[in-house]
PDB file of C-alpha atoms in Angstrom:
ATOM      1  CA  MET S   1       0.076  -0.053   0.221  1.00 42.00           C
ATOM      2  CA  ALA S   2       1.144   3.381  -0.883  1.00 44.00           C
ATOM      3  CA  PRO S   3       1.870   6.592   2.002  1.00 43.00           C
ATOM      4  CA  ALA S   4      -0.676   9.268   2.057  1.00 44.00           C
ATOM      5  CA  GLU S   5      -0.015  11.922  -0.058  1.00 46.00           C
ATOM      6  CA  ASP S   6      -1.359  14.088   2.732  1.00 43.00           C
ATOM      7  CA  THR S   7       1.121  12.598   5.536  1.00 40.00           C
ATOM      8  CA  PRO S   8       1.977  14.874   8.285  1.00 43.00           C
ATOM      9  CA  LEU S   9       5.205  16.732   8.625  1.00 44.00           C
ATOM     10  CA  PRO S  10       6.809  16.051  11.936  1.00 49.00           C
ATOM     11  CA  THR S  11       6.206  18.887  14.440  1.00 48.00           C
ATOM     12  CA  ASP S  12       8.784  20.321  17.119  1.00 46.00           C
ATOM     13  CA  GLY S  13       7.614  17.458  19.404  1.00 49.00           C
ATOM     14  CA  SER S  14       8.316  15.132  16.880  1.00 56.00           C
ATOM     15  CA  PRO S  15      11.438  12.429  17.583  1.00 56.00           C
ATOM     16  CA  GLY S  16      14.311  13.957  15.427  1.00 62.00           C
ATOM     17  CA  ALA S  17      13.082  17.065  14.352  1.00 74.00           C
ATOM     18  CA  PHE S  18      14.238  20.767  15.412  1.00 81.00           C
ATOM     19  CA  SER S  19      12.339  23.823  15.714  1.00 84.00           C
ATOM     20  CA  VAL S  20      13.395  26.495  12.349  1.00 89.00           C
ATOM     21  CA  ALA S  21      13.025  29.954  13.104  1.00 90.00           C
ATOM     22  CA  THR S  22      13.360  32.569  10.020  1.00 91.00           C
ATOM     23  CA  LEU S  23      16.627  34.509   9.998  1.00 92.00           C
ATOM     24  CA  ASN S  24      15.373  38.450   9.427  1.00 91.00           C
ATOM     25  CA  LYS S  25      18.569  40.065  10.134  1.00 93.00           C
ATOM     26  CA  ARG S  26      20.639  41.309   6.790  1.00 95.00           C
ATOM     27  CA  PRO S  27      24.395  40.211   9.366  1.00 94.00           C
ATOM     28  CA  ASP S  28      23.131  36.994   9.670  1.00 93.00           C
ATOM     29  CA  PHE S  29      22.393  36.911   6.033  1.00 95.00           C
ATOM     30  CA  LEU S  30      26.294  38.261   5.448  1.00 95.00           C
ATOM     31  CA  ARG S  31      27.477  35.494   7.653  1.00 94.00           C
ATOM     32  CA  ALA S  32      25.505  33.084   5.547  1.00 94.00           C
ATOM     33  CA  ALA S  33      27.356  34.779   2.189  1.00 95.00           C
ATOM     34  CA  ARG S  34      30.701  34.299   3.542  1.00 96.00           C
ATOM     35  CA  ALA S  35      30.131  30.662   4.699  1.00 95.00           C
ATOM     36  CA  ARG S  36      29.904  27.119   2.561  1.00 95.00           C
ATOM     37  CA  ARG S  37      28.392  27.328  -1.148  1.00 96.00           C
ATOM     38  CA  VAL S  38      26.245  24.014  -2.117  1.00 96.00           C
ATOM     39  CA  PRO S  39      24.645  25.138  -5.778  1.00 96.00           C
ATOM     40  CA  CYS S  40      22.127  22.843  -6.952  1.00 95.00           C
ATOM     41  CA  PRO S  41      19.711  23.099 -10.068  1.00 95.00           C
ATOM     42  CA  ALA S  42      16.655  25.378  -8.500  1.00 94.00           C
ATOM     43  CA  PHE S  43      18.060  27.089  -5.594  1.00 97.00           C
ATOM     44  CA  LEU S  44      21.585  28.115  -4.435  1.00 97.00           C
ATOM     45  CA  LEU S  45      21.996  26.593  -0.757  1.00 97.00           C
ATOM     46  CA  GLN S  46      24.672  29.103   1.583  1.00 97.00           C
ATOM     47  CA  ALA S  47      25.211  27.285   5.099  1.00 96.00           C
ATOM     48  CA  ARG S  48      27.224  28.401   8.445  1.00 95.00           C
ATOM     49  CA  GLN S  49      27.776  26.877  11.875  1.00 93.00           C
ATOM     50  CA  ARG S  50      27.067  29.557  14.494  1.00 91.00           C
ATOM     51  CA  ALA S  51      29.451  30.494  16.718  1.00 88.00           C
ATOM     52  CA  PRO S  52      28.987  28.649  20.724  1.00 85.00           C
ATOM     53  CA  ASP S  53      28.151  32.188  21.654  1.00 86.00           C
ATOM     54  CA  GLU S  54      25.829  33.678  19.293  1.00 82.00           C
ATOM     55  CA  ALA S  55      22.184  32.846  21.169  1.00 75.00           C
ATOM     56  CA  SER S  56      19.603  31.739  18.804  1.00 74.00           C
ATOM     57  CA  GLU S  57      15.988  31.099  19.112  1.00 75.00           C
ATOM     58  CA  ALA S  58      15.725  28.049  17.443  1.00 77.00           C
ATOM     59  CA  PRO S  59      18.304  25.548  17.266  1.00 88.00           C
ATOM     60  CA  ILE S  60      18.268  25.526  13.349  1.00 93.00           C
ATOM     61  CA  ARG S  61      17.887  29.210  10.919  1.00 94.00           C
ATOM     62  CA  VAL S  62      17.051  29.449   7.647  1.00 96.00           C
ATOM     63  CA  GLY S  63      15.993  32.822   5.441  1.00 96.00           C
ATOM     64  CA  PHE S  64      15.337  33.031   1.685  1.00 97.00           C
ATOM     65  CA  THR S  65      16.240  35.340  -1.232  1.00 96.00           C
ATOM     66  CA  CYS S  66      15.676  35.912  -4.606  1.00 95.00           C
ATOM     67  CA  SER S  67      17.141  38.616  -6.595  1.00 94.00           C
ATOM     68  CA  LYS S  68      15.602  40.773  -9.422  1.00 95.00           C
ATOM     69  CA  LYS S  69      16.829  38.687 -11.654  1.00 95.00           C
ATOM     70  CA  VAL S  70      14.293  35.944 -10.752  1.00 94.00           C
ATOM     71  CA  GLY S  71      11.519  38.331 -12.117  1.00 94.00           C
ATOM     72  CA  ASN S  72       9.445  40.352 -10.774  1.00 95.00           C
ATOM     73  CA  ALA S  73       7.396  40.625  -7.622  1.00 95.00           C
ATOM     74  CA  VAL S  74       5.188  38.293  -8.447  1.00 94.00           C
ATOM     75  CA  ALA S  75       7.931  35.246  -9.869  1.00 94.00           C
ATOM     76  CA  ARG S  76      10.288  36.097  -6.568  1.00 95.00           C
ATOM     77  CA  ASN S  77       7.299  35.975  -4.239  1.00 95.00           C
ATOM     78  CA  ARG S  78       6.473  32.525  -5.784  1.00 94.00           C
ATOM     79  CA  ALA S  79       9.982  31.568  -5.979  1.00 95.00           C
ATOM     80  CA  LYS S  80      10.164  32.293  -1.953  1.00 96.00           C
ATOM     81  CA  ARG S  81       7.432  30.860  -0.759  1.00 95.00           C
ATOM     82  CA  ARG S  82       8.652  27.266  -2.958  1.00 96.00           C
ATOM     83  CA  LEU S  83      12.077  28.234  -0.949  1.00 96.00           C
ATOM     84  CA  ARG S  84      10.385  28.347   2.191  1.00 96.00           C
ATOM     85  CA  GLU S  85       8.290  24.713   1.318  1.00 96.00           C
ATOM     86  CA  ILE S  86      10.865  23.041   0.845  1.00 96.00           C
ATOM     87  CA  ALA S  87      12.443  23.811   4.153  1.00 96.00           C
ATOM     88  CA  ARG S  88       9.799  23.673   6.385  1.00 95.00           C
ATOM     89  CA  ALA S  89       9.819  20.030   5.209  1.00 95.00           C
ATOM     90  CA  VAL S  90      12.842  18.967   4.735  1.00 95.00           C
ATOM     91  CA  LEU S  91      15.231  20.592   7.314  1.00 95.00           C
ATOM     92  CA  PRO S  92      13.293  20.172  10.892  1.00 93.00           C
ATOM     93  CA  LEU S  93      14.615  16.731   9.929  1.00 93.00           C
ATOM     94  CA  GLU S  94      17.529  16.927   7.603  1.00 93.00           C
ATOM     95  CA  GLY S  95      19.048  19.747   8.853  1.00 93.00           C
ATOM     96  CA  LYS S  96      21.745  20.237  11.989  1.00 92.00           C
ATOM     97  CA  PRO S  97      21.009  21.869  15.563  1.00 91.00           C
ATOM     98  CA  GLY S  98      23.358  25.432  15.583  1.00 91.00           C
ATOM     99  CA  TRP S  99      23.653  25.750  11.592  1.00 93.00           C
ATOM    100  CA  ASP S 100      21.813  29.037   9.688  1.00 95.00           C
ATOM    101  CA  TYR S 101      21.089  27.938   5.833  1.00 96.00           C
ATOM    102  CA  VAL S 102      19.943  30.093   3.279  1.00 97.00           C
ATOM    103  CA  LEU S 103      18.556  29.223  -0.150  1.00 97.00           C
ATOM    104  CA  ILE S 104      18.773  31.738  -3.113  1.00 97.00           C
ATOM    105  CA  GLY S 105      16.265  31.010  -5.778  1.00 96.00           C
ATOM    106  CA  ARG S 106      17.481  30.687  -9.438  1.00 95.00           C
ATOM    107  CA  LYS S 107      15.986  31.911 -12.532  1.00 93.00           C
ATOM    108  CA  ASP S 108      13.584  30.423 -13.994  1.00 89.00           C
ATOM    109  CA  GLU S 109      14.368  27.171 -11.931  1.00 93.00           C
ATOM    110  CA  THR S 110      12.965  27.865  -8.898  1.00 94.00           C
ATOM    111  CA  ALA S 111       9.312  28.397  -9.831  1.00 91.00           C
ATOM    112  CA  THR S 112       9.644  25.916 -12.432  1.00 92.00           C
ATOM    113  CA  ARG S 113      11.180  22.903 -11.308  1.00 94.00           C
ATOM    114  CA  ASP S 114       9.388  19.955  -9.139  1.00 95.00           C
ATOM    115  CA  PHE S 115       8.449  20.415  -6.161  1.00 95.00           C
ATOM    116  CA  ALA S 116       9.633  16.201  -4.978  1.00 96.00           C
ATOM    117  CA  ALA S 117      12.873  16.901  -7.257  1.00 96.00           C
ATOM    118  CA  MET S 118      13.605  20.180  -5.197  1.00 96.00           C
ATOM    119  CA  GLN S 119      13.133  18.648  -2.033  1.00 97.00           C
ATOM    120  CA  ASP S 120      14.941  15.625  -3.050  1.00 96.00           C
ATOM    121  CA  ASP S 121      17.861  18.701  -3.922  1.00 96.00           C
ATOM    122  CA  LEU S 122      17.816  19.865  -0.684  1.00 97.00           C
ATOM    123  CA  ARG S 123      18.427  16.618   1.131  1.00 96.00           C
ATOM    124  CA  ARG S 124      21.220  15.686  -1.017  1.00 96.00           C
ATOM    125  CA  ALA S 125      23.092  19.753  -0.443  1.00 96.00           C
ATOM    126  CA  LEU S 126      22.523  19.091   3.261  1.00 96.00           C
ATOM    127  CA  ARG S 127      24.316  15.673   3.187  1.00 95.00           C
ATOM    128  CA  LYS S 128      26.829  16.812   0.662  1.00 95.00           C
ATOM    129  CA  LEU S 129      27.756  19.712   3.223  1.00 94.00           C
ATOM    130  CA  HIS S 130      27.726  17.937   6.316  1.00 92.00           C
ATOM    131  CA  ARG S 131      29.846  15.213   5.560  1.00 87.00           C
TER     132      ARG S 131
END
């Protein structure tokens, strides 16, 4: 029997799941930009491990950005919505506590790539990043 398509995603209380907060301050994005990068077909993943003295409201933090190269405001917002959704599904289980991640949308690809393929891309990028 095939698994249900609408299987609920893990919550903060699920085993192996971490809470995820959103990056919203420019210095956090700039620190991530100087750290490690993993290119994927539909996005670029930037990640950095936070210093032990950095306070954080959640074990994992994630930010999203799309430049004007992606398109007009409607196209950028759609791309960021898709990036937020793959991060919501993958990072609580695959991300590491104490890390900041930034997903950067790519022109044409972020809005059109198959959603399941994007989730697999993020999983693969996280494995490559954390080996």
